[in-house]
């Protein structure tokens, strides 16, 4: 149980830059404030998205960003490479 909690709080790697962290925290806090002012299901949605966004910024790791980076690397690796040139004509 302790290991699971530690893994949830401490990310395996940091893949969010410091600018992204601060923007996530600020945007998440704005969404939380908006959710607190709006009653009903839409307010709950704002609260949930804001909380996840703040957590992403505080944690410094985003699993969705990790998956997108891996997919991009795989796509780039599968592209054909241009033939090497020797510089002679």
N, CA, C and O atoms as a CHARMM CRD file, in Angstrom:
* protein
*
  356
    1    1 UNK  N      0.82500  -1.18900   0.00000 PROA 1      0.00000
    2    1 UNK  CA     0.00000   0.00000   0.00000 PROA 1      0.00000
    3    1 UNK  C      0.87200   1.25700   0.00000 PROA 1      0.00000
    4    1 UNK  O      0.60600   2.21500  -0.72600 PROA 1      0.00000
    5    2 UNK  N      1.92500   1.23200   0.83500 PROA 2      0.00000
    6    2 UNK  CA     2.80300   2.39100   0.90400 PROA 2      0.00000
    7    2 UNK  C      3.48600   2.61900  -0.43700 PROA 2      0.00000
    8    2 UNK  O      3.61400   3.76200  -0.87700 PROA 2      0.00000
    9    3 UNK  N      3.92600   1.54700  -1.09200 PROA 3      0.00000
   10    3 UNK  CA     4.60100   1.67600  -2.38500 PROA 3      0.00000
   11    3 UNK  C      3.67300   2.27800  -3.42600 PROA 3      0.00000
   12    3 UNK  O      4.08900   3.12400  -4.21800 PROA 3      0.00000
   13    4 UNK  N      2.42400   1.84800  -3.42800 PROA 4      0.00000
   14    4 UNK  CA     1.45900   2.38900  -4.39400 PROA 4      0.00000
   15    4 UNK  C      1.22900   3.87900  -4.15700 PROA 4      0.00000
   16    4 UNK  O      1.15200   4.65200  -5.11100 PROA 4      0.00000
   17    5 UNK  N      1.12100   4.28100  -2.90700 PROA 5      0.00000
   18    5 UNK  CA     0.93800   5.70300  -2.59800 PROA 5      0.00000
   19    5 UNK  C      2.18200   6.50200  -2.98000 PROA 5      0.00000
   20    5 UNK  O      2.06900   7.60900  -3.50600 PROA 5      0.00000
   21    6 UNK  N      3.36100   5.95200  -2.72100 PROA 6      0.00000
   22    6 UNK  CA     4.59900   6.64800  -3.05600 PROA 6      0.00000
   23    6 UNK  C      4.72700   6.81300  -4.56700 PROA 6      0.00000
   24    6 UNK  O      5.13800   7.87100  -5.04300 PROA 6      0.00000
   25    7 UNK  N      4.37300   5.76300  -5.32900 PROA 7      0.00000
   26    7 UNK  CA     4.44700   5.85500  -6.78000 PROA 7      0.00000
   27    7 UNK  C      3.44100   6.85100  -7.33200 PROA 7      0.00000
   28    7 UNK  O      3.70000   7.48200  -8.35700 PROA 7      0.00000
   29    8 UNK  N      2.30100   7.00200  -6.67400 PROA 8      0.00000
   30    8 UNK  CA     1.30400   7.95900  -7.12700 PROA 8      0.00000
   31    8 UNK  C      1.78300   9.39000  -6.91500 PROA 8      0.00000
   32    8 UNK  O      1.55100  10.25500  -7.76000 PROA 8      0.00000
   33    9 UNK  N      2.45000   9.64200  -5.79300 PROA 9      0.00000
   34    9 UNK  CA     2.89700  10.99500  -5.46100 PROA 9      0.00000
   35    9 UNK  C      4.20000  11.33300  -6.16000 PROA 9      0.00000
   36    9 UNK  O      4.36000  12.45100  -6.64900 PROA 9      0.00000
   37   10 UNK  N      5.13900  10.39000  -6.22000 PROA 10     0.00000
   38   10 UNK  CA     6.43800  10.63700  -6.82900 PROA 10     0.00000
   39   10 UNK  C      6.46400  10.03400  -8.22800 PROA 10     0.00000
   40   10 UNK  O      6.38000   8.81300  -8.36700 PROA 10     0.00000
   41   11 UNK  N      6.57700  10.84600  -9.24800 PROA 11     0.00000
   42   11 UNK  CA     6.55300  10.32600 -10.61400 PROA 11     0.00000
   43   11 UNK  C      7.83700   9.57800 -10.95100 PROA 11     0.00000
   44   11 UNK  O      8.88900   9.83500 -10.36600 PROA 11     0.00000
   45   12 UNK  N      7.74100   8.64500 -11.90600 PROA 12     0.00000
   46   12 UNK  CA     8.95100   7.93500 -12.31000 PROA 12     0.00000
   47   12 UNK  C      9.95200   8.85000 -13.01000 PROA 12     0.00000
   48   12 UNK  O     11.16100   8.68700 -12.84300 PROA 12     0.00000
   49   13 UNK  N      9.46600   9.79400 -13.77800 PROA 13     0.00000
   50   13 UNK  CA    10.32100  10.77900 -14.45000 PROA 13     0.00000
   51   13 UNK  C      9.56600  12.10200 -14.49900 PROA 13     0.00000
   52   13 UNK  O      8.35700  12.15400 -14.27200 PROA 13     0.00000
   53   14 UNK  N     10.28300  13.14000 -14.79100 PROA 14     0.00000
   54   14 UNK  CA     9.65200  14.45200 -14.96900 PROA 14     0.00000
   55   14 UNK  C      9.61600  14.73700 -16.45900 PROA 14     0.00000
   56   14 UNK  O     10.65900  14.77800 -17.11100 PROA 14     0.00000
   57   15 UNK  N      8.43700  14.93300 -16.99400 PROA 15     0.00000
   58   15 UNK  CA     8.32700  15.23700 -18.41400 PROA 15     0.00000
   59   15 UNK  C      7.57300  16.54100 -18.67000 PROA 15     0.00000
   60   15 UNK  O      7.21200  16.83900 -19.80900 PROA 15     0.00000
   61   16 UNK  N      7.33800  17.31300 -17.61700 PROA 16     0.00000
   62   16 UNK  CA     6.64500  18.59500 -17.74700 PROA 16     0.00000
   63   16 UNK  C      7.65300  19.69400 -17.41300 PROA 16     0.00000
   64   16 UNK  O      8.27400  19.67100 -16.35100 PROA 16     0.00000
   65   17 UNK  N      7.81200  20.64600 -18.31700 PROA 17     0.00000
   66   17 UNK  CA     8.76500  21.72600 -18.08100 PROA 17     0.00000
   67   17 UNK  C      8.24900  22.65900 -16.98700 PROA 17     0.00000
   68   17 UNK  O      7.07600  22.61100 -16.61600 PROA 17     0.00000
   69   18 UNK  N      9.13300  23.49700 -16.48200 PROA 18     0.00000
   70   18 UNK  CA     8.72900  24.40100 -15.39800 PROA 18     0.00000
   71   18 UNK  C      7.65500  25.38500 -15.86200 PROA 18     0.00000
   72   18 UNK  O      6.77400  25.74100 -15.08000 PROA 18     0.00000
   73   19 UNK  N      7.71200  25.82700 -17.10700 PROA 19     0.00000
   74   19 UNK  CA     6.67300  26.72100 -17.62700 PROA 19     0.00000
   75   19 UNK  C      5.33500  26.00600 -17.66900 PROA 19     0.00000
   76   19 UNK  O      4.31200  26.57100 -17.28300 PROA 19     0.00000
   77   20 UNK  N      5.33900  24.75800 -18.13900 PROA 20     0.00000
   78   20 UNK  CA     4.10100  23.96900 -18.17200 PROA 20     0.00000
   79   20 UNK  C      3.55800  23.73900 -16.76800 PROA 20     0.00000
   80   20 UNK  O      2.34600  23.74900 -16.55300 PROA 20     0.00000
   81   21 UNK  N      4.46100  23.53300 -15.81600 PROA 21     0.00000
   82   21 UNK  CA     4.03300  23.33400 -14.43300 PROA 21     0.00000
   83   21 UNK  C      3.24700  24.53800 -13.93300 PROA 21     0.00000
   84   21 UNK  O      2.14300  24.39800 -13.40800 PROA 21     0.00000
   85   22 UNK  N      3.82900  25.72500 -14.10400 PROA 22     0.00000
   86   22 UNK  CA     3.18200  26.93200 -13.58400 PROA 22     0.00000
   87   22 UNK  C      1.88600  27.24300 -14.32500 PROA 22     0.00000
   88   22 UNK  O      0.91500  27.69800 -13.72000 PROA 22     0.00000
   89   23 UNK  N      1.87100  26.99900 -15.63200 PROA 23     0.00000
   90   23 UNK  CA     0.63400  27.20900 -16.38300 PROA 23     0.00000
   91   23 UNK  C     -0.44400  26.20700 -15.96500 PROA 23     0.00000
   92   23 UNK  O     -1.62000  26.56100 -15.88200 PROA 23     0.00000
   93   24 UNK  N     -0.05000  24.96600 -15.70300 PROA 24     0.00000
   94   24 UNK  CA    -1.00900  23.96300 -15.25400 PROA 24     0.00000
   95   24 UNK  C     -1.58200  24.32100 -13.89400 PROA 24     0.00000
   96   24 UNK  O     -2.78900  24.22000 -13.67600 PROA 24     0.00000
   97   25 UNK  N     -0.72000  24.73600 -12.98300 PROA 25     0.00000
   98   25 UNK  CA    -1.18700  25.09600 -11.64400 PROA 25     0.00000
   99   25 UNK  C     -2.12200  26.30800 -11.71100 PROA 25     0.00000
  100   25 UNK  O     -3.19500  26.30400 -11.10600 PROA 25     0.00000
  101   26 UNK  N     -1.71100  27.34500 -12.45000 PROA 26     0.00000
  102   26 UNK  CA    -2.54000  28.54800 -12.56600 PROA 26     0.00000
  103   26 UNK  C     -3.86600  28.27000 -13.25100 PROA 26     0.00000
  104   26 UNK  O     -4.91600  28.69900 -12.77400 PROA 26     0.00000
  105   27 UNK  N     -3.82300  27.55200 -14.37000 PROA 27     0.00000
  106   27 UNK  CA    -5.05900  27.23000 -15.08400 PROA 27     0.00000
  107   27 UNK  C     -5.97200  26.32600 -14.27200 PROA 27     0.00000
  108   27 UNK  O     -7.19200  26.48700 -14.28900 PROA 27     0.00000
  109   28 UNK  N     -5.37700  25.37700 -13.56300 PROA 28     0.00000
  110   28 UNK  CA    -6.16400  24.48900 -12.71600 PROA 28     0.00000
  111   28 UNK  C     -6.85000  25.23300 -11.59100 PROA 28     0.00000
  112   28 UNK  O     -8.01000  24.96800 -11.27300 PROA 28     0.00000
  113   29 UNK  N     -6.12500  26.17200 -10.98400 PROA 29     0.00000
  114   29 UNK  CA    -6.74400  26.96500  -9.91300 PROA 29     0.00000
  115   29 UNK  C     -7.88500  27.82900 -10.44800 PROA 29     0.00000
  116   29 UNK  O     -8.89800  28.00900  -9.77200 PROA 29     0.00000
  117   30 UNK  N     -7.72300  28.36100 -11.65900 PROA 30     0.00000
  118   30 UNK  CA    -8.81600  29.12600 -12.26900 PROA 30     0.00000
  119   30 UNK  C    -10.03600  28.24200 -12.51000 PROA 30     0.00000
  120   30 UNK  O    -11.16700  28.66200 -12.26700 PROA 30     0.00000
  121   31 UNK  N     -9.80800  27.01400 -12.98900 PROA 31     0.00000
  122   31 UNK  CA   -10.92900  26.10700 -13.21500 PROA 31     0.00000
  123   31 UNK  C    -11.60100  25.70000 -11.91000 PROA 31     0.00000
  124   31 UNK  O    -12.82400  25.56600 -11.85800 PROA 31     0.00000
  125   32 UNK  N    -10.81700  25.50300 -10.86200 PROA 32     0.00000
  126   32 UNK  CA   -11.39600  25.16800  -9.55900 PROA 32     0.00000
  127   32 UNK  C    -12.26300  26.32500  -9.06900 PROA 32     0.00000
  128   32 UNK  O    -13.37000  26.11000  -8.57500 PROA 32     0.00000
  129   33 UNK  N    -11.75800  27.54700  -9.20600 PROA 33     0.00000
  130   33 UNK  CA   -12.55200  28.71700  -8.80900 PROA 33     0.00000
  131   33 UNK  C    -13.83300  28.83400  -9.61100 PROA 33     0.00000
  132   33 UNK  O    -14.88300  29.17300  -9.06400 PROA 33     0.00000
  133   34 UNK  N    -13.75300  28.55700 -10.89800 PROA 34     0.00000
  134   34 UNK  CA   -14.93900  28.60400 -11.74700 PROA 34     0.00000
  135   34 UNK  C    -15.92500  27.51200 -11.34300 PROA 34     0.00000
  136   34 UNK  O    -17.13600  27.73600 -11.34000 PROA 34     0.00000
  137   35 UNK  N    -15.41900  26.34800 -11.00600 PROA 35     0.00000
  138   35 UNK  CA   -16.28400  25.25400 -10.58500 PROA 35     0.00000
  139   35 UNK  C    -16.97100  25.52900  -9.26400 PROA 35     0.00000
  140   35 UNK  O    -18.10500  25.09800  -9.05300 PROA 35     0.00000
  141   36 UNK  N    -16.29800  26.24400  -8.36900 PROA 36     0.00000
  142   36 UNK  CA   -16.90900  26.56700  -7.07800 PROA 36     0.00000
  143   36 UNK  C    -18.02800  27.59000  -7.22200 PROA 36     0.00000
  144   36 UNK  O    -18.96700  27.59500  -6.42700 PROA 36     0.00000
  145   37 UNK  N    -17.93700  28.45300  -8.22900 PROA 37     0.00000
  146   37 UNK  CA   -18.96200  29.47400  -8.44400 PROA 37     0.00000
  147   37 UNK  C    -20.16800  28.95300  -9.22000 PROA 37     0.00000
  148   37 UNK  O    -21.23700  29.56100  -9.18300 PROA 37     0.00000
  149   38 UNK  N    -20.00400  27.82800  -9.92400 PROA 38     0.00000
  150   38 UNK  CA   -21.08500  27.32900 -10.77000 PROA 38     0.00000
  151   38 UNK  C    -21.66300  26.04700 -10.16600 PROA 38     0.00000
  152   38 UNK  O    -20.94900  25.05000 -10.05700 PROA 38     0.00000
  153   39 UNK  N    -22.92500  26.05200  -9.77500 PROA 39     0.00000
  154   39 UNK  CA   -23.52700  24.83800  -9.22500 PROA 39     0.00000
  155   39 UNK  C    -23.90200  23.84700 -10.33800 PROA 39     0.00000
  156   39 UNK  O    -24.07900  24.22900 -11.49500 PROA 39     0.00000
  157   40 UNK  N    -24.01600  22.60500  -9.97000 PROA 40     0.00000
  158   40 UNK  CA   -24.47700  21.59800 -10.92700 PROA 40     0.00000
  159   40 UNK  C    -23.35900  20.79000 -11.53100 PROA 40     0.00000
  160   40 UNK  O    -22.20300  20.90600 -11.12400 PROA 40     0.00000
  161   41 UNK  N    -23.70500  19.96700 -12.50600 PROA 41     0.00000
  162   41 UNK  CA   -22.74400  19.05000 -13.12200 PROA 41     0.00000
  163   41 UNK  C    -21.58700  19.76000 -13.83000 PROA 41     0.00000
  164   41 UNK  O    -20.45800  19.26900 -13.80800 PROA 41     0.00000
  165   42 UNK  N    -21.85200  20.89400 -14.44800 PROA 42     0.00000
  166   42 UNK  CA   -20.78100  21.61600 -15.12900 PROA 42     0.00000
  167   42 UNK  C    -19.75800  22.15100 -14.12200 PROA 42     0.00000
  168   42 UNK  O    -18.55900  22.16600 -14.39800 PROA 42     0.00000
  169   43 UNK  N    -20.23100  22.58300 -12.97400 PROA 43     0.00000
  170   43 UNK  CA   -19.32400  23.01900 -11.92000 PROA 43     0.00000
  171   43 UNK  C    -18.45800  21.87800 -11.41400 PROA 43     0.00000
  172   43 UNK  O    -17.26500  22.05600 -11.16800 PROA 43     0.00000
  173   44 UNK  N    -19.06800  20.69100 -11.25700 PROA 44     0.00000
  174   44 UNK  CA   -18.29800  19.51900 -10.82400 PROA 44     0.00000
  175   44 UNK  C    -17.24100  19.15000 -11.86700 PROA 44     0.00000
  176   44 UNK  O    -16.12800  18.75200 -11.52100 PROA 44     0.00000
  177   45 UNK  N    -17.60100  19.28500 -13.14600 PROA 45     0.00000
  178   45 UNK  CA   -16.63400  18.98700 -14.20600 PROA 45     0.00000
  179   45 UNK  C    -15.45600  19.95400 -14.15200 PROA 45     0.00000
  180   45 UNK  O    -14.30400  19.54500 -14.30100 PROA 45     0.00000
  181   46 UNK  N    -15.74600  21.24300 -13.93800 PROA 46     0.00000
  182   46 UNK  CA   -14.66400  22.21900 -13.81300 PROA 46     0.00000
  183   46 UNK  C    -13.77100  21.89500 -12.62000 PROA 46     0.00000
  184   46 UNK  O    -12.54700  21.98600 -12.71200 PROA 46     0.00000
  185   47 UNK  N    -14.38400  21.51700 -11.50500 PROA 47     0.00000
  186   47 UNK  CA   -13.59800  21.15100 -10.32200 PROA 47     0.00000
  187   47 UNK  C    -12.69000  19.95700 -10.60600 PROA 47     0.00000
  188   47 UNK  O    -11.51400  19.96600 -10.24100 PROA 47     0.00000
  189   48 UNK  N    -13.23200  18.93800 -11.25200 PROA 48     0.00000
  190   48 UNK  CA   -12.45300  17.73000 -11.52400 PROA 48     0.00000
  191   48 UNK  C    -11.28800  18.01500 -12.46500 PROA 48     0.00000
  192   48 UNK  O    -10.15700  17.60900 -12.20000 PROA 48     0.00000
  193   49 UNK  N    -11.56700  18.71100 -13.56000 PROA 49     0.00000
  194   49 UNK  CA   -10.50000  19.01500 -14.52500 PROA 49     0.00000
  195   49 UNK  C     -9.45600  19.93500 -13.89200 PROA 49     0.00000
  196   49 UNK  O     -8.25800  19.76200 -14.11700 PROA 49     0.00000
  197   50 UNK  N     -9.90300  20.90200 -13.10800 PROA 50     0.00000
  198   50 UNK  CA    -8.96400  21.79200 -12.42800 PROA 50     0.00000
  199   50 UNK  C     -8.07700  21.05000 -11.44600 PROA 50     0.00000
  200   50 UNK  O     -6.87800  21.31700 -11.36500 PROA 50     0.00000
  201   51 UNK  N     -8.66400  20.10900 -10.69100 PROA 51     0.00000
  202   51 UNK  CA    -7.87300  19.34200  -9.72500 PROA 51     0.00000
  203   51 UNK  C     -6.83400  18.47200 -10.42700 PROA 51     0.00000
  204   51 UNK  O     -5.69300  18.37800  -9.97400 PROA 51     0.00000
  205   52 UNK  N     -7.22200  17.83900 -11.52600 PROA 52     0.00000
  206   52 UNK  CA    -6.27500  17.01100 -12.27600 PROA 52     0.00000
  207   52 UNK  C     -5.16000  17.87200 -12.85300 PROA 52     0.00000
  208   52 UNK  O     -3.99900  17.46200 -12.86100 PROA 52     0.00000
  209   53 UNK  N     -5.49900  19.04900 -13.33000 PROA 53     0.00000
  210   53 UNK  CA    -4.50300  19.94100 -13.92200 PROA 53     0.00000
  211   53 UNK  C     -3.52900  20.46000 -12.86600 PROA 53     0.00000
  212   53 UNK  O     -2.32900  20.54700 -13.12500 PROA 53     0.00000
  213   54 UNK  N     -4.02900  20.80200 -11.68700 PROA 54     0.00000
  214   54 UNK  CA    -3.14700  21.23400 -10.60200 PROA 54     0.00000
  215   54 UNK  C     -2.24300  20.08000 -10.18700 PROA 54     0.00000
  216   54 UNK  O     -1.05200  20.28000  -9.94900 PROA 54     0.00000
  217   55 UNK  N     -2.79800  18.88000 -10.09700 PROA 55     0.00000
  218   55 UNK  CA    -2.00400  17.70600  -9.71900 PROA 55     0.00000
  219   55 UNK  C     -0.89300  17.45500 -10.73100 PROA 55     0.00000
  220   55 UNK  O      0.22700  17.10700 -10.35600 PROA 55     0.00000
  221   56 UNK  N     -1.20300  17.63400 -12.02400 PROA 56     0.00000
  222   56 UNK  CA    -0.19600  17.47200 -13.08200 PROA 56     0.00000
  223   56 UNK  C      0.94000  18.47100 -12.89000 PROA 56     0.00000
  224   56 UNK  O      2.11300  18.11900 -13.01600 PROA 56     0.00000
  225   57 UNK  N      0.58800  19.70900 -12.58700 PROA 57     0.00000
  226   57 UNK  CA     1.61300  20.72800 -12.41200 PROA 57     0.00000
  227   57 UNK  C      2.46400  20.49800 -11.18100 PROA 57     0.00000
  228   57 UNK  O      3.68200  20.67500 -11.22300 PROA 57     0.00000
  229   58 UNK  N      1.83500  20.10600 -10.08900 PROA 58     0.00000
  230   58 UNK  CA     2.58300  19.86800  -8.84700 PROA 58     0.00000
  231   58 UNK  C      3.46300  18.63400  -8.99500 PROA 58     0.00000
  232   58 UNK  O      4.60700  18.62000  -8.54200 PROA 58     0.00000
  233   59 UNK  N      2.93000  17.61100  -9.62400 PROA 59     0.00000
  234   59 UNK  CA     3.65700  16.34700  -9.76600 PROA 59     0.00000
  235   59 UNK  C      4.80400  16.46200 -10.77200 PROA 59     0.00000
  236   59 UNK  O      5.85900  15.86000 -10.57200 PROA 59     0.00000
  237   60 UNK  N      4.61500  17.21600 -11.83500 PROA 60     0.00000
  238   60 UNK  CA     5.66200  17.36900 -12.83600 PROA 60     0.00000
  239   60 UNK  C      5.72500  16.22700 -13.82800 PROA 60     0.00000
  240   60 UNK  O      6.70300  16.09600 -14.56500 PROA 60     0.00000
  241   61 UNK  N      4.69400  15.39800 -13.85500 PROA 61     0.00000
  242   61 UNK  CA     4.66600  14.25800 -14.75500 PROA 61     0.00000
  243   61 UNK  C      3.26400  14.12700 -15.33100 PROA 61     0.00000
  244   61 UNK  O      2.27300  14.25800 -14.61200 PROA 61     0.00000
  245   62 UNK  N      3.18900  13.86800 -16.62300 PROA 62     0.00000
  246   62 UNK  CA     1.89900  13.70000 -17.28500 PROA 62     0.00000
  247   62 UNK  C      1.94600  12.41600 -18.12000 PROA 62     0.00000
  248   62 UNK  O      2.67000  12.35700 -19.11500 PROA 62     0.00000
  249   63 UNK  N      1.18000  11.38500 -17.72700 PROA 63     0.00000
  250   63 UNK  CA     1.20800  10.14200 -18.48700 PROA 63     0.00000
  251   63 UNK  C      0.71600  10.31100 -19.92500 PROA 63     0.00000
  252   63 UNK  O      1.20200   9.62300 -20.82300 PROA 63     0.00000
  253   64 UNK  N     -0.22400  11.20300 -20.15500 PROA 64     0.00000
  254   64 UNK  CA    -0.71100  11.43000 -21.52200 PROA 64     0.00000
  255   64 UNK  C      0.40100  12.00700 -22.39300 PROA 64     0.00000
  256   64 UNK  O      0.56000  11.60700 -23.54600 PROA 64     0.00000
  257   65 UNK  N      1.16000  12.93600 -21.84800 PROA 65     0.00000
  258   65 UNK  CA     2.26600  13.51600 -22.59900 PROA 65     0.00000
  259   65 UNK  C      3.32700  12.45700 -22.89300 PROA 65     0.00000
  260   65 UNK  O      3.92100  12.45100 -23.97100 PROA 65     0.00000
  261   66 UNK  N      3.56100  11.56800 -21.93600 PROA 66     0.00000
  262   66 UNK  CA     4.52700  10.47800 -22.12600 PROA 66     0.00000
  263   66 UNK  C      4.09800   9.58200 -23.28200 PROA 66     0.00000
  264   66 UNK  O      4.91800   9.23200 -24.13000 PROA 66     0.00000
  265   67 UNK  N      2.82000   9.20700 -23.32300 PROA 67     0.00000
  266   67 UNK  CA     2.30900   8.34600 -24.39500 PROA 67     0.00000
  267   67 UNK  C      2.40900   9.04600 -25.75000 PROA 67     0.00000
  268   67 UNK  O      2.76800   8.41900 -26.74600 PROA 67     0.00000
  269   68 UNK  N      2.09300  10.34200 -25.79100 PROA 68     0.00000
  270   68 UNK  CA     2.20000  11.08500 -27.04400 PROA 68     0.00000
  271   68 UNK  C      3.64400  11.16500 -27.53200 PROA 68     0.00000
  272   68 UNK  O      3.90200  11.05100 -28.73000 PROA 68     0.00000
  273   69 UNK  N      4.58400  11.36100 -26.61100 PROA 69     0.00000
  274   69 UNK  CA     5.99100  11.41000 -26.98900 PROA 69     0.00000
  275   69 UNK  C      6.46300  10.05900 -27.51900 PROA 69     0.00000
  276   69 UNK  O      7.20900  10.00200 -28.49600 PROA 69     0.00000
  277   70 UNK  N      6.03300   8.97100 -26.87900 PROA 70     0.00000
  278   70 UNK  CA     6.41200   7.63900 -27.34400 PROA 70     0.00000
  279   70 UNK  C      5.84000   7.36000 -28.72400 PROA 70     0.00000
  280   70 UNK  O      6.53200   6.80800 -29.58000 PROA 70     0.00000
  281   71 UNK  N      4.57700   7.73600 -28.95300 PROA 71     0.00000
  282   71 UNK  CA     3.95700   7.52600 -30.26300 PROA 71     0.00000
  283   71 UNK  C      4.67300   8.33900 -31.33600 PROA 71     0.00000
  284   71 UNK  O      4.85700   7.86300 -32.45600 PROA 71     0.00000
  285   72 UNK  N      5.07400   9.54900 -31.00200 PROA 72     0.00000
  286   72 UNK  CA     5.79600  10.38400 -31.96400 PROA 72     0.00000
  287   72 UNK  C      7.15200   9.78100 -32.30500 PROA 72     0.00000
  288   72 UNK  O      7.55100   9.77200 -33.47000 PROA 72     0.00000
  289   73 UNK  N      7.86000   9.27900 -31.30300 PROA 73     0.00000
  290   73 UNK  CA     9.15700   8.65500 -31.54400 PROA 73     0.00000
  291   73 UNK  C      9.01900   7.41000 -32.41900 PROA 73     0.00000
  292   73 UNK  O      9.84700   7.17400 -33.29900 PROA 73     0.00000
  293   74 UNK  N      7.97700   6.61600 -32.18200 PROA 74     0.00000
  294   74 UNK  CA     7.75400   5.43300 -33.00800 PROA 74     0.00000
  295   74 UNK  C      7.43600   5.82000 -34.44400 PROA 74     0.00000
  296   74 UNK  O      7.92000   5.19600 -35.38800 PROA 74     0.00000
  297   75 UNK  N      6.61600   6.85600 -34.60100 PROA 75     0.00000
  298   75 UNK  CA     6.25300   7.30500 -35.94800 PROA 75     0.00000
  299   75 UNK  C      7.47900   7.82700 -36.69100 PROA 75     0.00000
  300   75 UNK  O      7.65400   7.54500 -37.87600 PROA 75     0.00000
  301   76 UNK  N      8.32700   8.58800 -36.00000 PROA 76     0.00000
  302   76 UNK  CA     9.53200   9.10900 -36.65000 PROA 76     0.00000
  303   76 UNK  C     10.52200   7.99900 -36.96600 PROA 76     0.00000
  304   76 UNK  O     11.22200   8.06700 -37.97600 PROA 76     0.00000
  305   77 UNK  N     10.59100   6.97900 -36.11700 PROA 77     0.00000
  306   77 UNK  CA    11.51100   5.86300 -36.35900 PROA 77     0.00000
  307   77 UNK  C     11.07300   5.03600 -37.56100 PROA 77     0.00000
  308   77 UNK  O     11.91000   4.41500 -38.21700 PROA 77     0.00000
  309   78 UNK  N      9.77300   5.01500 -37.86400 PROA 78     0.00000
  310   78 UNK  CA     9.27900   4.20600 -38.97600 PROA 78     0.00000
  311   78 UNK  C      9.37600   4.92000 -40.32700 PROA 78     0.00000
  312   78 UNK  O      9.16400   4.29700 -41.36700 PROA 78     0.00000
  313   79 UNK  N      9.69300   6.21200 -40.32500 PROA 79     0.00000
  314   79 UNK  CA     9.82900   6.94500 -41.58400 PROA 79     0.00000
  315   79 UNK  C     11.08600   6.50300 -42.30800 PROA 79     0.00000
  316   79 UNK  O     12.10400   6.23200 -41.67200 PROA 79     0.00000
  317   80 UNK  N     11.02900   6.42700 -43.65100 PROA 80     0.00000
  318   80 UNK  CA    12.24100   6.05600 -44.38800 PROA 80     0.00000
  319   80 UNK  C     13.28700   7.16300 -44.33000 PROA 80     0.00000
  320   80 UNK  O     12.96100   8.34800 -44.39400 PROA 80     0.00000
  321   81 UNK  N     14.51200   6.76900 -44.21200 PROA 81     0.00000
  322   81 UNK  CA    15.61000   7.72900 -44.13300 PROA 81     0.00000
  323   81 UNK  C     16.05400   8.10500 -45.55400 PROA 81     0.00000
  324   81 UNK  O     16.07300   7.24800 -46.43700 PROA 81     0.00000
  325   82 UNK  N     16.40800   9.36700 -45.78000 PROA 82     0.00000
  326   82 UNK  CA    16.92700   9.75000 -47.10000 PROA 82     0.00000
  327   82 UNK  C     18.32600   9.14900 -47.29000 PROA 82     0.00000
  328   82 UNK  O     19.05100   8.93200 -46.31900 PROA 82     0.00000
  329   83 UNK  N     18.69400   8.88500 -48.53900 PROA 83     0.00000
  330   83 UNK  CA    20.02800   8.30900 -48.78100 PROA 83     0.00000
  331   83 UNK  C     21.13200   9.28100 -48.35300 PROA 83     0.00000
  332   83 UNK  O     21.01500  10.50000 -48.48400 PROA 83     0.00000
  333   84 UNK  N     22.18300   8.69500 -47.84800 PROA 84     0.00000
  334   84 UNK  CA    23.32700   9.52600 -47.38000 PROA 84     0.00000
  335   84 UNK  C     24.04800  10.08300 -48.59000 PROA 84     0.00000
  336   84 UNK  O     24.21100   9.40300 -49.60300 PROA 84     0.00000
  337   85 UNK  N     24.47600  11.32500 -48.47200 PROA 85     0.00000
  338   85 UNK  CA    25.25300  11.94800 -49.54300 PROA 85     0.00000
  339   85 UNK  C     26.68900  12.07700 -49.08900 PROA 85     0.00000
  340   85 UNK  O     26.97200  12.27900 -47.90800 PROA 85     0.00000
  341   86 UNK  N     27.58600  11.95800 -50.04400 PROA 86     0.00000
  342   86 UNK  CA    29.00700  12.03200 -49.72700 PROA 86     0.00000
  343   86 UNK  C     29.55500  13.43500 -49.91000 PROA 86     0.00000
  344   86 UNK  O     30.67800  13.71500 -49.49000 PROA 86     0.00000
  345   87 UNK  N     28.80100  14.30500 -50.51600 PROA 87     0.00000
  346   87 UNK  CA    29.26800  15.66800 -50.72400 PROA 87     0.00000
  347   87 UNK  C     29.91300  15.87600 -52.08300 PROA 87     0.00000
  348   87 UNK  O     30.21600  17.00900 -52.45700 PROA 87     0.00000
  349   88 UNK  N     30.13000  14.78500 -52.83700 PROA 88     0.00000
  350   88 UNK  CA    30.68500  14.88800 -54.18900 PROA 88     0.00000
  351   88 UNK  C     29.58800  14.94100 -55.22100 PROA 88     0.00000
  352   88 UNK  O     28.47800  14.45600 -55.00300 PROA 88     0.00000
  353   89 UNK  N     29.92000  15.54200 -56.35700 PROA 89     0.00000
  354   89 UNK  CA    28.96500  15.59400 -57.47700 PROA 89     0.00000
  355   89 UNK  C     29.52500  14.94300 -58.65800 PROA 89     0.00000
  356   89 UNK  O     28.87100  14.88600 -59.70000 PROA 89     0.00000
